[in-house]
Amino acid sequence: MPQTPLLIGCASGFSGDRTDGAAAVVRTLAARGGGTLIFETLAERTLALAQLARNDDPTRGYEPLLDELVSPILADCLRHGINIVSNFGAANPPAAARRIAELARQQGLPTPRIAVVHGDALNTPAHRSLLTQRLGAALEGLDIVSATAYLGATEIAQALAAGAQIVVAGRVADPSLTLGPALAHFGWDASDWPRLGRATMAGHMLECGLQVTGGYFCVPGLKEVPDVHAAGFPIAEIQADGEFVIGKADGTGGAVDARTVKEQLLYEVHDPARYLTPDVVADLSQARVVELGANRVAVQGITGHARPDELKVNVCYRGGWLAEAEISYAGVQAEARARLAADIVQKRLGDAFKLRADLIGAISILGDDAGRMRGALPDGHARDVRLRLATENADRAQAERVLREVTALYTCGPAGGGGVRTALRPRLNMMSCTIPRDAVDSGWNFLEEISP
């Protein structure tokens, strides 16, 4: 088993993240002898949006910012032997792989060995029958956009072990982007649960990008972070036993310390003793966080248990229309005028019309869809209020009524309203279940083996 530590840097935490952070990560990896660069670009509904894009254009359906993410660092990664692993294939991994090959051609680079992971899309009649068994009547009559299973690290590891320089996947679990390279590098047995558990949590630390280097952590006056505007993306140093150290790209702002690491360690963790992934059940109930120096934090004491028998599946479907409209009120009785405006619209639409009202500037985050304002200030205290009214409706024409009514408040509503903005967009809803892993036919191929 190789003993050389593996460096894995992350340069994206979601679709729409910054695209200029990868260069510093690549420079750091190159200076330290190489490693792997990952991009995490999928959220629960991102893949459904990608599927809609592929439906409109069969050559699309992958991460819209792919060119901006990959093009600036492609040459350096190939030159320094830095592998690239990502789920930016979204709903169309082969198309993403072809685009990367074209970027290499445009830059005069040798054609990289690109592997494409498949099997996450559950689009056969047999899959639909299985999902119906699991979800029952809830699935009836839905206009399904996508149904995808969360794959694990196996295919990524196999592709890298076979010589892939770039691995393009769709829906794989976020930590699997890190575990796959670790499996390939160290040659761990796929049932070495303690090591898999540790490396999985290393991936968990990386998957949200700047969250662990101070970005999402920062609160002025309470949790200060230096040069947060230039925070660097994180890098994990994984040892042969799976233990790891979290740091960040050299010469960047932000911070990696015990506080940032603890917050990310517990992110989206419901049961610290049973963090479920496709590859392993990670156990961080005895985790220890140790600061080793400036921007170097070790996470110790993690183990793992046998992986779940089933894989998680997300089913996304069309959920009608979301209409949003906003208008501002300022000065004397601003809050009272905003409340009256909301009341006017509700009365004109009728009590049967489901309408959410938020008073941005008075109270909104703690309000609920019924308009109940928990913890609101006493009426009249706010002097600068942005009223937001929103509704969802299966009928587009009904949803548009809210937009028209709010626009009419320019002259029909309380005095002094202005700055109306409206938006109407289709809504995607989601439900989840699990299915037996043997119902998912996953695998990988090199790009040249895939038919155009």
Tab-separated table of C-alpha atoms in Angstrom:
chain	number	residue	atom	x	y	z
A	1	MET	CA	0.000	0.000	0.000
A	2	PRO	CA	1.498	3.401	-0.982
A	3	GLN	CA	2.469	5.543	2.001
A	4	THR	CA	2.846	8.869	0.200
A	5	PRO	CA	0.131	11.280	1.357
A	6	LEU	CA	-2.459	12.344	-1.200
A	7	LEU	CA	-3.293	16.019	-1.670
A	8	ILE	CA	-6.812	16.835	-2.853
A	9	GLY	CA	-7.912	20.403	-3.459
A	10	CYS	CA	-11.461	21.604	-4.033
A	11	ALA	CA	-12.149	24.612	-6.273
A	12	SER	CA	-15.953	24.783	-6.308
A	13	GLY	CA	-18.645	24.136	-3.721
A	14	PHE	CA	-21.760	24.452	-5.874
A	15	SER	CA	-22.977	25.406	-9.341
A	16	GLY	CA	-22.519	29.163	-9.545
A	17	ASP	CA	-19.553	29.324	-7.174
A	18	ARG	CA	-16.529	31.483	-7.964
A	19	THR	CA	-14.549	30.338	-10.961
A	20	ASP	CA	-11.225	32.005	-10.167
A	21	GLY	CA	-10.187	29.938	-7.152
A	22	ALA	CA	-8.790	26.892	-8.919
A	23	ALA	CA	-5.558	28.555	-10.066
A	24	ALA	CA	-4.236	29.041	-6.526
A	25	VAL	CA	-5.164	25.462	-5.624
A	26	VAL	CA	-3.377	24.103	-8.700
A	27	ARG	CA	-0.268	26.176	-7.981
A	28	THR	CA	-0.200	24.826	-4.444
A	29	LEU	CA	-0.672	21.223	-5.534
A	30	ALA	CA	2.016	21.578	-8.208
A	31	ALA	CA	4.466	23.068	-5.710
A	32	ARG	CA	3.885	20.133	-3.376
A	33	GLY	CA	4.319	17.441	-6.005
A	34	GLY	CA	0.848	17.012	-7.494
A	35	GLY	CA	-2.458	15.586	-6.385
A	36	THR	CA	-6.100	15.791	-7.392
A	37	LEU	CA	-8.357	18.769	-8.074
A	38	ILE	CA	-12.089	18.338	-7.523
A	39	PHE	CA	-15.022	20.523	-8.493
A	40	GLU	CA	-18.322	19.970	-6.670
A	41	THR	CA	-21.109	21.606	-8.698
A	42	LEU	CA	-24.351	19.761	-7.963
A	43	ALA	CA	-27.128	20.472	-5.499
A	44	GLU	CA	-30.405	18.584	-5.141
A	45	ARG	CA	-32.235	20.467	-7.915
A	46	THR	CA	-29.241	21.478	-10.033
A	47	LEU	CA	-29.336	18.210	-11.912
A	48	ALA	CA	-33.011	18.637	-12.784
A	49	LEU	CA	-32.244	22.066	-14.241
A	50	ALA	CA	-29.448	20.469	-16.239
A	51	GLN	CA	-31.867	17.818	-17.528
A	52	LEU	CA	-34.215	20.540	-18.731
A	53	ALA	CA	-31.285	22.167	-20.543
A	54	ARG	CA	-30.403	18.844	-22.174
A	55	ASN	CA	-34.014	18.383	-23.249
A	56	ASP	CA	-33.788	21.694	-25.088
A	57	ASP	CA	-30.335	20.996	-26.551
A	58	PRO	CA	-28.818	17.465	-26.530
A	59	THR	CA	-25.309	18.962	-26.522
A	60	ARG	CA	-25.901	20.754	-23.210
A	61	GLY	CA	-27.043	19.639	-19.780
A	62	TYR	CA	-23.682	19.887	-18.031
A	63	GLU	CA	-22.325	22.600	-15.715
A	64	PRO	CA	-22.877	25.976	-17.457
A	65	LEU	CA	-19.593	27.362	-16.092
A	66	LEU	CA	-17.516	24.378	-17.241
A	67	ASP	CA	-15.353	26.421	-19.612
A	68	GLU	CA	-14.580	29.034	-16.958
A	69	LEU	CA	-13.760	26.378	-14.374
A	70	VAL	CA	-11.570	24.110	-16.464
A	71	SER	CA	-10.012	26.167	-19.248
A	72	PRO	CA	-7.661	28.311	-17.106
A	73	ILE	CA	-6.124	25.366	-15.253
A	74	LEU	CA	-6.297	22.525	-17.778
A	75	ALA	CA	-2.766	22.928	-19.120
A	76	ASP	CA	-1.187	23.206	-15.668
A	77	CYS	CA	-3.074	20.168	-14.401
A	78	LEU	CA	-1.932	18.030	-17.314
A	79	ARG	CA	1.623	19.366	-17.060
A	80	HIS	CA	1.970	18.625	-13.364
A	81	GLY	CA	0.061	15.345	-13.266
A	82	ILE	CA	-2.861	16.772	-11.303
A	83	ASN	CA	-5.983	14.714	-11.903
A	84	ILE	CA	-9.358	16.445	-12.215
A	85	VAL	CA	-12.456	14.798	-10.741
A	86	SER	CA	-15.891	16.388	-10.780
A	87	ASN	CA	-19.631	15.906	-10.947
A	88	PHE	CA	-19.926	18.792	-13.425
A	89	GLY	CA	-21.190	16.322	-15.992
A	90	ALA	CA	-24.621	16.826	-14.353
A	91	ALA	CA	-27.289	15.439	-16.731
A	92	ASN	CA	-24.890	14.947	-19.649
A	93	PRO	CA	-21.424	13.726	-18.601
A	94	PRO	CA	-20.427	12.624	-22.140
A	95	ALA	CA	-21.094	16.120	-23.482
A	96	ALA	CA	-19.031	17.647	-20.673
A	97	ALA	CA	-16.180	15.266	-21.441
A	98	ARG	CA	-16.318	16.155	-25.137
A	99	ARG	CA	-16.224	19.835	-24.258
A	100	ILE	CA	-13.115	19.337	-22.116
A	101	ALA	CA	-11.454	17.454	-24.961
A	102	GLU	CA	-12.286	20.376	-27.248
A	103	LEU	CA	-10.817	22.859	-24.754
A	104	ALA	CA	-7.601	20.832	-24.756
A	105	ARG	CA	-7.546	20.848	-28.567
A	106	GLN	CA	-8.093	24.613	-28.664
A	107	GLN	CA	-5.149	25.114	-26.320
A	108	GLY	CA	-2.891	22.840	-28.368
A	109	LEU	CA	-2.650	20.292	-25.560
A	110	PRO	CA	-2.344	16.521	-25.919
A	111	THR	CA	-5.740	14.848	-25.718
A	112	PRO	CA	-6.261	13.970	-22.061
A	113	ARG	CA	-7.514	10.592	-20.932
A	114	ILE	CA	-11.073	11.425	-19.897
A	115	ALA	CA	-13.316	8.899	-18.159
A	116	VAL	CA	-17.096	9.246	-17.970
A	117	VAL	CA	-19.150	7.746	-15.137
A	118	HIS	CA	-22.657	6.507	-15.942
A	119	GLY	CA	-25.601	4.867	-14.206
A	120	ASP	CA	-26.996	7.582	-11.967
A	121	ALA	CA	-29.914	8.410	-14.293
A	122	LEU	CA	-32.917	6.188	-13.557
A	123	ASN	CA	-34.900	6.529	-16.763
A	124	THR	CA	-35.946	3.015	-17.750
A	125	PRO	CA	-39.429	1.493	-17.311
A	126	ALA	CA	-37.965	-0.878	-14.729
A	127	HIS	CA	-36.639	2.069	-12.740
A	128	ARG	CA	-39.986	3.831	-12.935
A	129	SER	CA	-41.739	0.703	-11.673
A	130	LEU	CA	-39.309	0.446	-8.760
A	131	LEU	CA	-39.758	4.115	-7.849
A	132	THR	CA	-43.521	3.656	-7.955
A	133	GLN	CA	-43.194	0.778	-5.521
A	134	ARG	CA	-41.133	2.914	-3.161
A	135	LEU	CA	-43.053	6.200	-3.439
A	136	GLY	CA	-46.524	4.861	-4.120
A	137	ALA	CA	-49.388	7.224	-4.850
A	138	ALA	CA	-47.168	10.264	-4.336
A	139	LEU	CA	-45.661	9.605	-7.767
A	140	GLU	CA	-48.940	9.396	-9.657
A	141	GLY	CA	-49.684	12.111	-12.194
A	142	LEU	CA	-46.356	13.894	-11.770
A	143	ASP	CA	-44.453	15.408	-14.672
A	144	ILE	CA	-41.071	13.956	-13.752
A	145	VAL	CA	-38.006	15.829	-14.966
A	146	SER	CA	-35.288	13.611	-13.540
A	147	ALA	CA	-34.745	10.650	-11.244
A	148	THR	CA	-31.162	10.099	-10.150
A	149	ALA	CA	-29.357	7.832	-7.726
A	150	TYR	CA	-26.384	8.936	-5.659
A	151	LEU	CA	-23.450	6.876	-6.887
A	152	GLY	CA	-20.325	6.344	-4.808
A	153	ALA	CA	-16.572	6.390	-5.302
A	154	THR	CA	-16.058	2.991	-6.952
A	155	GLU	CA	-16.253	4.086	-10.582
A	156	ILE	CA	-14.079	7.143	-9.957
A	157	ALA	CA	-11.420	4.988	-8.323
A	158	GLN	CA	-11.509	2.412	-11.106
A	159	ALA	CA	-11.155	5.050	-13.800
A	160	LEU	CA	-8.194	6.728	-12.093
A	161	ALA	CA	-6.509	3.376	-11.509
A	162	ALA	CA	-6.893	2.673	-15.235
A	163	GLY	CA	-5.049	5.862	-16.124
A	164	ALA	CA	-7.751	8.514	-16.405
A	165	GLN	CA	-6.455	12.063	-15.997
A	166	ILE	CA	-9.937	13.537	-15.792
A	167	VAL	CA	-13.080	11.876	-14.448
A	168	VAL	CA	-16.460	13.378	-15.326
A	169	ALA	CA	-19.496	12.218	-13.379
A	170	GLY	CA	-23.083	13.192	-12.858
A	171	ARG	CA	-24.814	12.542	-9.538
A	172	VAL	CA	-22.275	11.064	-7.192
A	173	ALA	CA	-22.281	11.774	-3.476
A	174	ASP	CA	-20.205	14.850	-2.723
A	175	PRO	CA	-17.639	13.109	-0.449
A	176	SER	CA	-17.148	10.391	-3.080
A	177	LEU	CA	-15.292	12.900	-5.245
A	178	THR	CA	-12.544	12.750	-2.617
A	179	LEU	CA	-12.847	9.117	-1.597
A	180	GLY	CA	-12.481	7.917	-5.202
A	181	PRO	CA	-8.986	9.384	-5.673
A	182	ALA	CA	-7.979	8.125	-2.211
A	183	LEU	CA	-9.083	4.588	-3.079
A	184	ALA	CA	-7.119	4.706	-6.320
A	185	HIS	CA	-4.019	6.229	-4.707
A	186	PHE	CA	-3.747	3.995	-1.652
A	187	GLY	CA	-5.307	0.817	-3.032
A	188	TRP	CA	-7.545	0.357	0.002
A	189	ASP	CA	-9.940	-2.546	0.086
A	190	ALA	CA	-13.500	-1.388	-0.633
A	191	SER	CA	-14.602	-2.807	2.734
A	192	ASP	CA	-11.890	-1.145	4.821
A	193	TRP	CA	-14.588	0.824	6.598
A	194	PRO	CA	-12.409	2.813	9.039
A	195	ARG	CA	-10.194	4.187	6.255
A	196	LEU	CA	-13.175	4.817	3.991
A	197	GLY	CA	-14.957	6.608	6.812
A	198	ARG	CA	-12.011	8.935	7.398
A	199	ALA	CA	-11.455	9.768	3.737
A	200	THR	CA	-15.189	10.297	3.295
A	201	MET	CA	-15.142	12.918	6.019
A	202	ALA	CA	-12.127	14.519	4.339
A	203	GLY	CA	-14.366	14.848	1.311
A	204	HIS	CA	-17.113	16.243	3.505
A	205	MET	CA	-14.713	18.937	4.676
A	206	LEU	CA	-13.884	19.914	1.089
A	207	GLU	CA	-17.272	19.678	-0.573
A	208	CYS	CA	-18.560	23.173	0.285
A	209	GLY	CA	-15.466	25.051	-0.820
A	210	LEU	CA	-14.928	28.280	1.108
A	211	GLN	CA	-17.280	27.205	3.880
A	212	VAL	CA	-14.329	25.551	5.658
A	213	THR	CA	-11.859	28.360	4.914
A	214	GLY	CA	-13.904	31.108	6.514
A	215	GLY	CA	-16.405	32.254	3.911
A	216	TYR	CA	-19.722	31.049	5.256
A	217	PHE	CA	-18.229	30.989	8.760
A	218	CYS	CA	-17.490	34.725	8.935
A	219	VAL	CA	-19.557	37.047	11.178
A	220	PRO	CA	-18.140	40.574	11.631
A	221	GLY	CA	-17.389	41.317	15.276
A	222	LEU	CA	-18.025	37.742	16.346
A	223	LYS	CA	-16.117	35.428	14.014
A	224	GLU	CA	-13.634	37.577	12.117
A	225	VAL	CA	-11.826	36.137	9.101
A	226	PRO	CA	-8.821	37.905	7.534
A	227	ASP	CA	-9.063	38.901	3.873
A	228	VAL	CA	-12.288	36.960	3.448
A	229	HIS	CA	-12.744	38.631	0.046
A	230	ALA	CA	-9.740	36.618	-1.147
A	231	ALA	CA	-10.328	33.425	0.829
A	232	GLY	CA	-8.606	30.409	-0.675
A	233	PHE	CA	-10.222	27.098	-1.488
A	234	PRO	CA	-9.427	24.137	0.786
A	235	ILE	CA	-6.874	21.346	0.405
A	236	ALA	CA	-6.917	18.017	2.261
A	237	GLU	CA	-3.774	16.033	2.975
A	238	ILE	CA	-4.835	12.396	3.375
A	239	GLN	CA	-2.547	9.776	4.929
A	240	ALA	CA	-2.386	6.057	4.179
A	241	ASP	CA	-4.499	5.286	7.257
A	242	GLY	CA	-7.161	7.784	6.150
A	243	GLU	CA	-6.322	10.419	8.765
A	244	PHE	CA	-6.245	13.881	7.244
A	245	VAL	CA	-5.265	17.507	7.659
A	246	ILE	CA	-7.267	20.409	6.249
A	247	GLY	CA	-5.520	23.499	4.899
A	248	LYS	CA	-5.982	25.933	2.043
A	249	ALA	CA	-4.277	27.220	-1.071
A	250	ASP	CA	-1.016	29.065	-0.440
A	251	GLY	CA	-0.988	32.865	-0.588
A	252	THR	CA	-4.728	33.261	-0.126
A	253	GLY	CA	-6.945	34.904	2.466
A	254	GLY	CA	-9.448	33.283	4.745
A	255	ALA	CA	-8.694	30.956	7.617
A	256	VAL	CA	-8.664	27.283	8.511
A	257	ASP	CA	-8.793	26.770	12.258
A	258	ALA	CA	-10.566	24.599	14.799
A	259	ARG	CA	-13.705	26.738	14.601
A	260	THR	CA	-14.130	26.649	10.801
A	261	VAL	CA	-13.372	22.926	10.728
A	262	LYS	CA	-15.861	22.080	13.494
A	263	GLU	CA	-18.631	23.980	11.740
A	264	GLN	CA	-18.032	22.196	8.453
A	265	LEU	CA	-17.557	18.825	10.154
A	266	LEU	CA	-21.111	19.050	11.522
A	267	TYR	CA	-22.652	20.498	8.371
A	268	GLU	CA	-25.753	18.497	7.338
A	269	VAL	CA	-24.932	15.752	9.846
A	270	HIS	CA	-28.046	14.372	11.539
A	271	ASP	CA	-26.413	11.528	13.458
A	272	PRO	CA	-22.647	11.882	14.063
A	273	ALA	CA	-22.358	8.136	14.628
A	274	ARG	CA	-24.090	7.263	11.342
A	275	TYR	CA	-23.304	9.642	8.489
A	276	LEU	CA	-24.739	7.730	5.538
A	277	THR	CA	-23.014	7.739	2.154
A	278	PRO	CA	-23.069	5.255	-0.752
A	279	ASP	CA	-19.580	4.085	0.196
A	280	VAL	CA	-19.565	3.821	3.976
A	281	VAL	CA	-21.388	4.815	7.134
A	282	ALA	CA	-18.956	7.316	8.603
A	283	ASP	CA	-18.732	7.656	12.385
A	284	LEU	CA	-17.491	11.020	13.654
A	285	SER	CA	-18.943	10.695	17.137
A	286	GLN	CA	-15.427	10.532	18.617
A	287	ALA	CA	-13.812	13.055	16.284
A	288	ARG	CA	-11.054	15.333	17.569
A	289	VAL	CA	-9.991	18.576	15.955
A	290	VAL	CA	-6.360	19.588	16.502
A	291	GLU	CA	-4.718	22.794	15.273
A	292	LEU	CA	-1.242	21.958	13.957
A	293	GLY	CA	-0.272	25.480	12.991
A	294	ALA	CA	-1.442	28.376	10.873
A	295	ASN	CA	-4.194	27.121	8.543
A	296	ARG	CA	-3.458	23.462	9.278
A	297	VAL	CA	-6.013	21.453	11.233
A	298	ALA	CA	-5.985	17.696	11.792
A	299	VAL	CA	-9.231	15.775	12.161
A	300	GLN	CA	-8.719	12.564	14.104
A	301	GLY	CA	-10.759	9.801	15.694
A	302	ILE	CA	-13.104	9.143	12.767
A	303	THR	CA	-13.999	5.600	11.817
A	304	GLY	CA	-16.539	3.895	9.590
A	305	HIS	CA	-18.978	1.003	9.340
A	306	ALA	CA	-20.403	-1.122	6.532
A	307	ARG	CA	-22.088	0.858	3.771
A	308	PRO	CA	-25.909	1.020	3.454
A	309	ASP	CA	-27.649	-1.672	1.421
A	310	GLU	CA	-29.566	0.924	-0.585
A	311	LEU	CA	-28.817	4.111	-2.504
A	312	LYS	CA	-30.588	7.418	-2.126
A	313	VAL	CA	-32.647	8.655	-5.090
A	314	ASN	CA	-33.956	12.132	-5.833
A	315	VAL	CA	-37.018	12.496	-8.055
A	316	CYS	CA	-37.549	16.028	-9.375
A	317	TYR	CA	-40.804	17.023	-11.041
A	318	ARG	CA	-42.508	20.107	-12.386
A	319	GLY	CA	-44.283	21.947	-9.605
A	320	GLY	CA	-46.199	24.651	-11.401
A	321	TRP	CA	-45.222	28.322	-11.298
A	322	LEU	CA	-43.610	30.558	-8.714
A	323	ALA	CA	-44.609	34.218	-8.923
A	324	GLU	CA	-42.758	36.857	-6.897
A	325	ALA	CA	-43.342	40.594	-6.761
A	326	GLU	CA	-41.780	43.298	-4.611
A	327	ILE	CA	-42.496	46.945	-3.835
A	328	SER	CA	-40.830	49.400	-1.413
A	329	TYR	CA	-42.242	51.801	1.154
A	330	ALA	CA	-40.154	54.305	3.127
A	331	GLY	CA	-40.638	57.069	5.663
A	332	VAL	CA	-43.670	57.747	7.846
A	333	GLN	CA	-45.823	54.681	8.527
A	334	ALA	CA	-43.719	52.667	6.041
A	335	GLU	CA	-44.409	49.357	7.723
A	336	ALA	CA	-48.130	50.079	8.075
A	337	ARG	CA	-48.352	50.976	4.401
A	338	ALA	CA	-46.535	47.777	3.416
A	339	ARG	CA	-48.906	45.689	5.548
A	340	LEU	CA	-51.888	47.459	4.011
A	341	ALA	CA	-50.526	46.798	0.516
A	342	ALA	CA	-50.295	43.081	1.295
A	343	ASP	CA	-53.831	43.154	2.663
A	344	ILE	CA	-55.114	44.871	-0.486
A	345	VAL	CA	-53.600	42.236	-2.759
A	346	GLN	CA	-54.867	39.370	-0.600
A	347	LYS	CA	-58.416	40.741	-0.559
A	348	ARG	CA	-58.444	41.292	-4.305
A	349	LEU	CA	-57.233	37.760	-4.950
A	350	GLY	CA	-59.546	36.210	-2.371
A	351	ASP	CA	-58.953	34.224	0.785
A	352	ALA	CA	-58.682	30.958	-1.152
A	353	PHE	CA	-55.596	32.276	-2.924
A	354	LYS	CA	-52.440	31.097	-1.120
A	355	LEU	CA	-50.172	34.106	-0.747
A	356	ARG	CA	-46.966	34.587	1.216
A	357	ALA	CA	-46.109	38.078	2.456
A	358	ASP	CA	-42.647	39.077	3.710
A	359	LEU	CA	-41.791	42.478	5.124
A	360	ILE	CA	-38.109	42.696	4.289
A	361	GLY	CA	-36.653	45.213	6.689
A	362	ALA	CA	-39.227	44.535	9.387
A	363	ILE	CA	-39.400	40.743	9.477
A	364	SER	CA	-39.092	38.087	6.793
A	365	ILE	CA	-36.632	35.318	7.614
A	366	LEU	CA	-38.655	34.181	10.637
A	367	GLY	CA	-42.038	34.528	8.929
A	368	ASP	CA	-43.961	31.553	7.636
A	369	ASP	CA	-45.964	31.011	4.465
A	370	ALA	CA	-49.161	31.999	6.234
A	371	GLY	CA	-47.775	35.426	7.013
A	372	ARG	CA	-47.354	34.846	10.732
A	373	MET	CA	-44.434	36.950	11.864
A	374	ARG	CA	-42.745	35.201	14.767
A	375	GLY	CA	-40.595	37.621	16.702
A	376	ALA	CA	-41.650	40.631	14.658
A	377	LEU	CA	-41.047	44.174	15.821
A	378	PRO	CA	-44.109	46.087	17.002
A	379	ASP	CA	-45.980	47.625	14.094
A	380	GLY	CA	-44.607	50.926	12.892
A	381	HIS	CA	-40.979	50.544	13.968
A	382	ALA	CA	-39.577	49.968	10.492
A	383	ARG	CA	-39.151	53.026	8.281
A	384	ASP	CA	-37.752	51.298	5.184
A	385	VAL	CA	-39.680	48.204	4.109
A	386	ARG	CA	-39.556	46.031	1.042
A	387	LEU	CA	-42.804	44.087	0.627
A	388	ARG	CA	-42.418	40.712	-1.076
A	389	LEU	CA	-45.497	38.777	-2.142
A	390	ALA	CA	-45.198	35.290	-3.561
A	391	THR	CA	-47.407	32.419	-4.633
A	392	GLU	CA	-47.164	29.069	-6.344
A	393	ASN	CA	-49.838	27.791	-8.670
A	394	ALA	CA	-50.165	25.047	-11.233
A	395	ASP	CA	-51.944	27.536	-13.503
A	396	ARG	CA	-49.589	30.127	-14.987
A	397	ALA	CA	-52.393	32.631	-15.529
A	398	GLN	CA	-53.362	32.436	-11.863
A	399	ALA	CA	-49.780	32.955	-10.759
A	400	GLU	CA	-49.492	36.009	-13.006
A	401	ARG	CA	-52.387	37.670	-11.169
A	402	VAL	CA	-50.097	38.414	-8.236
A	403	LEU	CA	-47.640	40.197	-10.507
A	404	ARG	CA	-50.357	42.378	-11.985
A	405	GLU	CA	-51.877	43.247	-8.617
A	406	VAL	CA	-48.545	44.313	-7.137
A	407	THR	CA	-47.688	46.365	-10.205
A	408	ALA	CA	-51.055	48.111	-9.843
A	409	LEU	CA	-50.052	49.253	-6.344
A	410	TYR	CA	-48.086	52.052	-7.993
A	411	THR	CA	-51.348	54.040	-8.055
A	412	CYS	CA	-53.973	51.761	-6.528
A	413	GLY	CA	-52.303	50.997	-3.242
A	414	PRO	CA	-51.032	52.938	-0.214
A	415	ALA	CA	-49.142	56.148	-0.810
A	416	GLY	CA	-45.537	56.208	-1.904
A	417	GLY	CA	-44.954	52.695	-3.165
A	418	GLY	CA	-42.212	52.271	-5.749
A	419	GLY	CA	-39.503	50.089	-7.220
A	420	VAL	CA	-41.748	47.242	-8.312
A	421	ARG	CA	-39.980	44.140	-9.589
A	422	THR	CA	-41.711	40.959	-10.658
A	423	ALA	CA	-40.584	37.485	-11.626
A	424	LEU	CA	-42.337	34.364	-12.866
A	425	ARG	CA	-40.548	31.061	-13.266
A	426	PRO	CA	-41.369	27.364	-13.396
A	427	ARG	CA	-40.926	25.548	-10.126
A	428	LEU	CA	-39.226	22.221	-9.516
A	429	ASN	CA	-40.270	20.072	-6.579
A	430	MET	CA	-38.508	17.022	-5.243
A	431	MET	CA	-39.115	13.830	-3.291
A	432	SER	CA	-36.609	11.196	-2.199
A	433	CYS	CA	-36.449	7.511	-1.462
A	434	THR	CA	-33.928	4.672	-1.471
A	435	ILE	CA	-33.606	1.682	-3.781
A	436	PRO	CA	-31.459	-1.474	-3.712
A	437	ARG	CA	-28.000	-0.728	-5.044
A	438	ASP	CA	-28.156	-3.723	-7.377
A	439	ALA	CA	-30.988	-1.948	-9.229
A	440	VAL	CA	-28.466	0.668	-10.379
A	441	ASP	CA	-26.255	-0.349	-13.299
A	442	SER	CA	-23.313	1.983	-12.816
A	443	GLY	CA	-19.947	1.980	-14.542
A	444	TRP	CA	-17.486	4.084	-16.488
A	445	ASN	CA	-15.887	4.335	-19.917
A	446	PHE	CA	-13.151	6.319	-21.531
A	447	LEU	CA	-14.531	9.046	-23.743
A	448	GLU	CA	-13.289	7.431	-26.953
A	449	GLU	CA	-15.338	4.338	-26.151
A	450	ILE	CA	-18.614	6.290	-26.048
A	451	SER	CA	-20.664	6.689	-29.212
A	452	PRO	CA	-21.259	10.328	-30.292
